[in-house]
XYZ file of C-alpha atoms in Angstrom:
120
model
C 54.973 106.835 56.804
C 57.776 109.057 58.680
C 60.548 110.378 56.547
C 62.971 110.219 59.682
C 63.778 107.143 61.107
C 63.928 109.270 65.091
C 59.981 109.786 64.563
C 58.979 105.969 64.069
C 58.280 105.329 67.968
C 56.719 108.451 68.700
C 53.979 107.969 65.494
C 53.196 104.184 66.931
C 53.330 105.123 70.591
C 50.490 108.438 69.674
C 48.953 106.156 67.808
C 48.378 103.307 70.608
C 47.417 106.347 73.031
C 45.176 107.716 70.849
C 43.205 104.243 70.108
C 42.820 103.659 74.016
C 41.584 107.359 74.594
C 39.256 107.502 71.755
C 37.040 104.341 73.382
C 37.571 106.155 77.033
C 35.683 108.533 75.003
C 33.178 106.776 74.253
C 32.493 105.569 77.507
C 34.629 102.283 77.712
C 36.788 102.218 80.685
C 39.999 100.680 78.769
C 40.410 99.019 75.042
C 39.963 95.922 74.944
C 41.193 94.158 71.604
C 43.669 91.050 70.562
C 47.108 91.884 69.671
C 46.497 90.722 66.066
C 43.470 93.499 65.867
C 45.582 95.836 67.556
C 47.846 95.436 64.617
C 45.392 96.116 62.025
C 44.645 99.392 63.790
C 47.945 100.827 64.328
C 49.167 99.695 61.094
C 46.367 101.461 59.624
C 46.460 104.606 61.333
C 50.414 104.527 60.997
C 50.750 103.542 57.720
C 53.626 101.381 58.740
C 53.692 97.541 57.454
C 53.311 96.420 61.035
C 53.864 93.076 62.210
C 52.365 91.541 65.429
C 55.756 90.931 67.054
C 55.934 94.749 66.700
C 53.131 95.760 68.404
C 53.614 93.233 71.318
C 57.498 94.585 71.815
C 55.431 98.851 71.951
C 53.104 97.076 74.202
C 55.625 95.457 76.634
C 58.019 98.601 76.761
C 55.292 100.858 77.322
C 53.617 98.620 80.490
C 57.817 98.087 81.842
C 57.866 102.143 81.560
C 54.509 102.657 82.971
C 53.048 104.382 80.733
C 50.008 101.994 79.895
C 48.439 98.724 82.361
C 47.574 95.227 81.224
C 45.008 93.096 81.591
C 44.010 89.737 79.757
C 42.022 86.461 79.667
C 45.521 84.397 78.542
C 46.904 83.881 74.653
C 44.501 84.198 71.602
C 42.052 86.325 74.399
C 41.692 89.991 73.756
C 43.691 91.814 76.172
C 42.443 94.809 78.324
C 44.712 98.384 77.827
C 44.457 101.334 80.112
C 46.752 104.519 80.306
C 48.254 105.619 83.944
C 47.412 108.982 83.115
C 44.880 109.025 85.545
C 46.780 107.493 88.434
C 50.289 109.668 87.385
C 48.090 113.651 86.982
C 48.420 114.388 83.673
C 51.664 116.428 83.998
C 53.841 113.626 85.692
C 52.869 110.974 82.739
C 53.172 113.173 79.451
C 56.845 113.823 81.136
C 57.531 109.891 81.280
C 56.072 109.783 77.896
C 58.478 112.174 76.979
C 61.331 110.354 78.838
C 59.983 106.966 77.162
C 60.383 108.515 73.680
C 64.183 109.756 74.482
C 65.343 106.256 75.073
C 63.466 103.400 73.731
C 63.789 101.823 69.888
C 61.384 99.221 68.737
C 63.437 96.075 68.472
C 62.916 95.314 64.490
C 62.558 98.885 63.637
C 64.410 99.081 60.464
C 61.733 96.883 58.328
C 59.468 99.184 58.822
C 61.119 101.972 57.681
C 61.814 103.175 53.571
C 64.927 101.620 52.029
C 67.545 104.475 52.714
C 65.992 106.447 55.564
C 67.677 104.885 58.496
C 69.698 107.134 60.285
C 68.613 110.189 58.618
């Protein structure tokens, strides 16, 4: 779990990259997985007592900042993830990463972090 509250996004936000890299890796083209399993996996890899509602808010900021595409079958269908890396060079989307991580908070962030560590 971070021990500064200014770290929270970038931990989740690594974290989502690193899931949809790690099965281009192995030869998938994107990750496909339901927001629910999504969960599990960041929350697991975090640490953090995620919620769903979390998760979809990273996932919607991060597609509006173009960082990551979308793809799905509808609600309760696993959706389809993909990084713009490949369409941005690699240069041109670490920067917006870096740009993402200088303005956006995750809306509810403050349950997820300990009691006393906001705004340290």
């Amino acid at each position: 779990m971070p021990t500064a509250d200014n770290r929270l996004e970038e931990i989740l936000l690594h974290a989502f990259l690193d899931v949809i890299n790690e099965r281009k890796a192995r030869g998938k083209m994107e990750l496909v997985v339901t927001y629910e399993n999504l969960t599990a996996y960041l929350a697991e890899r975090t640490g953090l007592p995620l919620q769903t509602r979390h998760v979809q808010a990273l996932v919607r900021a991060m597609a509006e900042g173009g960082l990551i595409t979308i793809g799905g079958a509808g609600p309760g269908h696993p959706n389809r993830y993909d990084t713009t890396e490949t369409q941005m060079g690699i240069d041109a989307f670490w920067n917006q990463v870096e740009a993402f991580l200088m303005v956006w908070r995750l809306p509810g962030r403050e349950s997820l972090l300990p009691p006393g560590s906001e705004g340290k």
